[in-house]
Coordinates of C-alpha atoms in Angstrom, one line a residue:
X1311 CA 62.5 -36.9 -215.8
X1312 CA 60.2 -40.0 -215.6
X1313 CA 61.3 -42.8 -213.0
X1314 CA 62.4 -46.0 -214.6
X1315 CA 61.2 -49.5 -213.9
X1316 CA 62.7 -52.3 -212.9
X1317 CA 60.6 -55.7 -213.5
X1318 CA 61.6 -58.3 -211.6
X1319 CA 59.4 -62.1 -211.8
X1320 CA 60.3 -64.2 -208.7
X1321 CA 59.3 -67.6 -207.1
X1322 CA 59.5 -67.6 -203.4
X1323 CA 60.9 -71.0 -203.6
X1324 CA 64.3 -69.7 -205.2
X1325 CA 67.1 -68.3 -203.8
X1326 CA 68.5 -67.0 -206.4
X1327 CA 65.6 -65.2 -206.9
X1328 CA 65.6 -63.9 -203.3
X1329 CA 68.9 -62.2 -203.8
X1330 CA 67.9 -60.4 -207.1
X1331 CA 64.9 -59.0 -205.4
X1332 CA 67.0 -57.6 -202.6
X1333 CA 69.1 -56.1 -205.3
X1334 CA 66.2 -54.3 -207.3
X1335 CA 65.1 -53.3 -204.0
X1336 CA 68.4 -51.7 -203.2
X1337 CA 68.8 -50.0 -206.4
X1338 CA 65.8 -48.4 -205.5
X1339 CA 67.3 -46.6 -202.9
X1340 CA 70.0 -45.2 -205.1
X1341 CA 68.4 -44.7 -208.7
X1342 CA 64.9 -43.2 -209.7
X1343 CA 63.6 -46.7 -210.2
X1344 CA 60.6 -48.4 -209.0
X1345 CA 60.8 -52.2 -208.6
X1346 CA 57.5 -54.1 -209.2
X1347 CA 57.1 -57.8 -208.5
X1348 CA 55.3 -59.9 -210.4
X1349 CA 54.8 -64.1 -209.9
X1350 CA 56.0 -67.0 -212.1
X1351 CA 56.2 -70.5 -211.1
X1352 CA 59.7 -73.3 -211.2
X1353 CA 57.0 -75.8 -210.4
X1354 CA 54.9 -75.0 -213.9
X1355 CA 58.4 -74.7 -215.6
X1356 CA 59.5 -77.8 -214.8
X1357 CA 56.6 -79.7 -214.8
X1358 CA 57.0 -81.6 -217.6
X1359 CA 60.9 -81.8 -217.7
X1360 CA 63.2 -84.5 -216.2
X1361 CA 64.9 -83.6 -213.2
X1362 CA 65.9 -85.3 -210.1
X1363 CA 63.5 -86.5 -207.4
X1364 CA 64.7 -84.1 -204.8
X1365 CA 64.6 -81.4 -207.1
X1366 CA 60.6 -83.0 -208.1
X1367 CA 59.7 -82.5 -204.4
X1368 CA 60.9 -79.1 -203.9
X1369 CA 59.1 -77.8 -207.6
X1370 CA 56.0 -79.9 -205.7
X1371 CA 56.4 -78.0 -202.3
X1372 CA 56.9 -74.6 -204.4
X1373 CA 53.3 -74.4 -206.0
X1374 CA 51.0 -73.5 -203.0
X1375 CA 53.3 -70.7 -201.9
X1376 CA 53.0 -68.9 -205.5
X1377 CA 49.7 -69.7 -205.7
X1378 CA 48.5 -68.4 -202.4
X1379 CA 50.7 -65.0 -203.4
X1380 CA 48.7 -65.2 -207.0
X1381 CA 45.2 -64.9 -204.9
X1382 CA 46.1 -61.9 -202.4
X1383 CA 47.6 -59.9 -205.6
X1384 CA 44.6 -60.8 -207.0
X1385 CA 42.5 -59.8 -204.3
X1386 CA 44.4 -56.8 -202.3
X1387 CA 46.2 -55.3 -205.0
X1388 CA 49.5 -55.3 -206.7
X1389 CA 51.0 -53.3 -204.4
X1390 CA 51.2 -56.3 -202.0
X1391 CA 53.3 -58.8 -204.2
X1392 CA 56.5 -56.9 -202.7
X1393 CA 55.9 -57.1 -198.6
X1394 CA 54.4 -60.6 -198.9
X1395 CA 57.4 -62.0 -200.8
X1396 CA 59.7 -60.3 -198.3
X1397 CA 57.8 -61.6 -195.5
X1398 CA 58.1 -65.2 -197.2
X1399 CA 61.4 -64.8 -198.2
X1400 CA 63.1 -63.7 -195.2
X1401 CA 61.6 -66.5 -193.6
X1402 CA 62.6 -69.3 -196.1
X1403 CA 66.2 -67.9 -197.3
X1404 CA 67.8 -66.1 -194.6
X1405 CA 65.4 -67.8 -191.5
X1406 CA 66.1 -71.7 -193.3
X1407 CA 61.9 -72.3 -192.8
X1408 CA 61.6 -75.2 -194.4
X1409 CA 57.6 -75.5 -193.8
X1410 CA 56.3 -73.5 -196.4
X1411 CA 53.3 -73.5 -195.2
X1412 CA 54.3 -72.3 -191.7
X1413 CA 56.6 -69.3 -193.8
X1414 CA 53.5 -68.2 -195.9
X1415 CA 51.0 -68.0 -192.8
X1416 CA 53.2 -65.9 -190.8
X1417 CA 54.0 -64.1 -193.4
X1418 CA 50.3 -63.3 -194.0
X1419 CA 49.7 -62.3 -190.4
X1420 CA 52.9 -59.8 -190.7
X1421 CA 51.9 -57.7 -193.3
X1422 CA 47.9 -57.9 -192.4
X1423 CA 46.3 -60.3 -195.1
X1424 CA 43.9 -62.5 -194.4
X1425 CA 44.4 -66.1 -193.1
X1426 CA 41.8 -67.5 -195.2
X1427 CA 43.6 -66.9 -198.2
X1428 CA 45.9 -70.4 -196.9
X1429 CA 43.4 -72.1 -198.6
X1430 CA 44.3 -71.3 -202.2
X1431 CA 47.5 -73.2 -201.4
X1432 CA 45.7 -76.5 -202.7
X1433 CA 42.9 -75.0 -205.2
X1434 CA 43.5 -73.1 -208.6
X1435 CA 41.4 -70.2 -208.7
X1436 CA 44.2 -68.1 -209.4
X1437 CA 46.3 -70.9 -211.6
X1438 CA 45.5 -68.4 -214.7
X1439 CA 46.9 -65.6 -213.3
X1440 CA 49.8 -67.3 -212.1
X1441 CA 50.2 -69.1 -215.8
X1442 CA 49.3 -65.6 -217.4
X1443 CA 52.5 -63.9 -215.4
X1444 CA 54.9 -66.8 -215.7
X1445 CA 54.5 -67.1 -219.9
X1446 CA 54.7 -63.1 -219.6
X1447 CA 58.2 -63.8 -218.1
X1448 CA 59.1 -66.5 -220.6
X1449 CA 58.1 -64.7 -223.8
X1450 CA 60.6 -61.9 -222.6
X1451 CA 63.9 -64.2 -222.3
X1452 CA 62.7 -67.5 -223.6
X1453 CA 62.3 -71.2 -222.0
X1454 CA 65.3 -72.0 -221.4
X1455 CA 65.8 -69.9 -218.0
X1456 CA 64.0 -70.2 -214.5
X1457 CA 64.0 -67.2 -211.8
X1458 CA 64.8 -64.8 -211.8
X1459 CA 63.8 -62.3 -214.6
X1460 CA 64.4 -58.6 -214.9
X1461 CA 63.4 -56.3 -217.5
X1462 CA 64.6 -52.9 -217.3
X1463 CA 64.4 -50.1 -219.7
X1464 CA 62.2 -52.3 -221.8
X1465 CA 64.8 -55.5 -221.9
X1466 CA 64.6 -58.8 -219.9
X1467 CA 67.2 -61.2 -219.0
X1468 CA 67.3 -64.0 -217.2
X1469 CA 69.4 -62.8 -214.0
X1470 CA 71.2 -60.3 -212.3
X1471 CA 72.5 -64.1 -210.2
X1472 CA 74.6 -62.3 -207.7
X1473 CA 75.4 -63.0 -204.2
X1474 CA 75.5 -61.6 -201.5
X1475 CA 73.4 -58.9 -203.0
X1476 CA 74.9 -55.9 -203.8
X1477 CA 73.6 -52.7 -201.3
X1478 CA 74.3 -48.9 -201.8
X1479 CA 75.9 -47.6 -204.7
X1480 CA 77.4 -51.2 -205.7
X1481 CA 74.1 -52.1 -206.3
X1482 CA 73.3 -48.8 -208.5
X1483 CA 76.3 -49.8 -210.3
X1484 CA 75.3 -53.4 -211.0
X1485 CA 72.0 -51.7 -212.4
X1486 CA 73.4 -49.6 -214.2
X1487 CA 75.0 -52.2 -215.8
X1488 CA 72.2 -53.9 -216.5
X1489 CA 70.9 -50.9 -218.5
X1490 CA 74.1 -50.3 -220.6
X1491 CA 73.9 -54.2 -222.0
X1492 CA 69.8 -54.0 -221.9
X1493 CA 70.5 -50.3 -224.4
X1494 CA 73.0 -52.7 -227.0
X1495 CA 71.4 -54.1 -230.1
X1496 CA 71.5 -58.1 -230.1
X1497 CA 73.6 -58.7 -226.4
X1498 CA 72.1 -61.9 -225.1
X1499 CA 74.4 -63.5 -222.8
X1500 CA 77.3 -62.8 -220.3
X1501 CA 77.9 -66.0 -217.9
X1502 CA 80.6 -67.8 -215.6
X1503 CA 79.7 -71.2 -213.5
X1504 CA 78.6 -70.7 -210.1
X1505 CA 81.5 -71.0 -207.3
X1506 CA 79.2 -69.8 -204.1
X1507 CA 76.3 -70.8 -202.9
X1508 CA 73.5 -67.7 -201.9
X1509 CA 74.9 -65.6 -198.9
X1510 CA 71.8 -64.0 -197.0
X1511 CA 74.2 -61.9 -194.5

């Protein structure tokens, strides 16, 4: 049998987004699935949308990280989009980095990249390809959402939001969840408002 994919678009800036990616990347563990990353952007999402000031600073703050991780997909492969988020990640959500810019470097001396590629923090060689992936995201499950995004077996949603992310088979089973809504004809929404804030134990 073929493996199945699991899509998932992040911003390194959410954390939400953090702890859907360590879900797809339990699930892997426990289902023939392989996760793929792939880059969209809150800043270019809510670039032209009133929110509040703090929230303007952060969507501000968010765009070199993405774009930096844009360029070294861009120019190392794919294949890197996963370690380089982790290394981010860990470092923002669980490690409360606050500097960006001090998360992204050591992040790119941890899993081997470059240093130079810092500089495409504040220039937009790679705003295409970080546009290009972010509408790919949007045309899948619409405007109205941020990060994150999953597809799997050819469906996108905006979510799993979970927390703490599910590990082992919980995490299988959330997934396979996620595959018996994605297989129904015209299911588009299952929600409840948010009592807890991200757990990153």
């Amino acid at each position: 049998m073929s493996r199945e994919t699991l899509d998932l678009w992040f911003d390194t800036a959410c954390p939400w987004a953090w702890m859907t990616s360590r879900w797809g990347l339990e699930v892997a563990k426990v289902r023939d699935v392989d996760v793929r990353f792939h880059v969209m952007s809150l800043n270019i999402l809510n670039r032209d949308k009133d929110i509040p000031d703090d929230y303007r600073k952060l969507m501000d703050r968010a765009l070199a990280p993405m774009r930096i991780v844009t360029a070294a997909i861009a120019e190392h492969g794919e294949e890197i989009a996963e370690p380089l988020y982790t290394a981010i990640g860990s470092r923002i959500h669980p490690g409360g980095e606050k500097d960006f810019d001090k998360a992204v470097a050591e992040a790119l001396d941890e899993v081997g990249l470059p240093a130079d590629l810092m500089k495409y923090g504040t220039r937009d060689d790679y705003d295409a390809a970080l546009q290009k992936s972010h509408d790919e995201a949007l045309s899948l499950v619409g405007d109205e959402v941020g990060t994150p995004v999953c597809r799997a077996a050819g469906t996108a949603f905006f979510g799993p939001v979970v927390t703490p992310a599910p590990k082992g088979e919980d995490a299988g089973r959330l997934y396979d969840g996620v595959l018996a809504v994605a297989s129904t004809p015209g299911f588009f929404e299952l929600k409840r408002t948010r009592d807890q804030d991200p757990d990153f134990s």
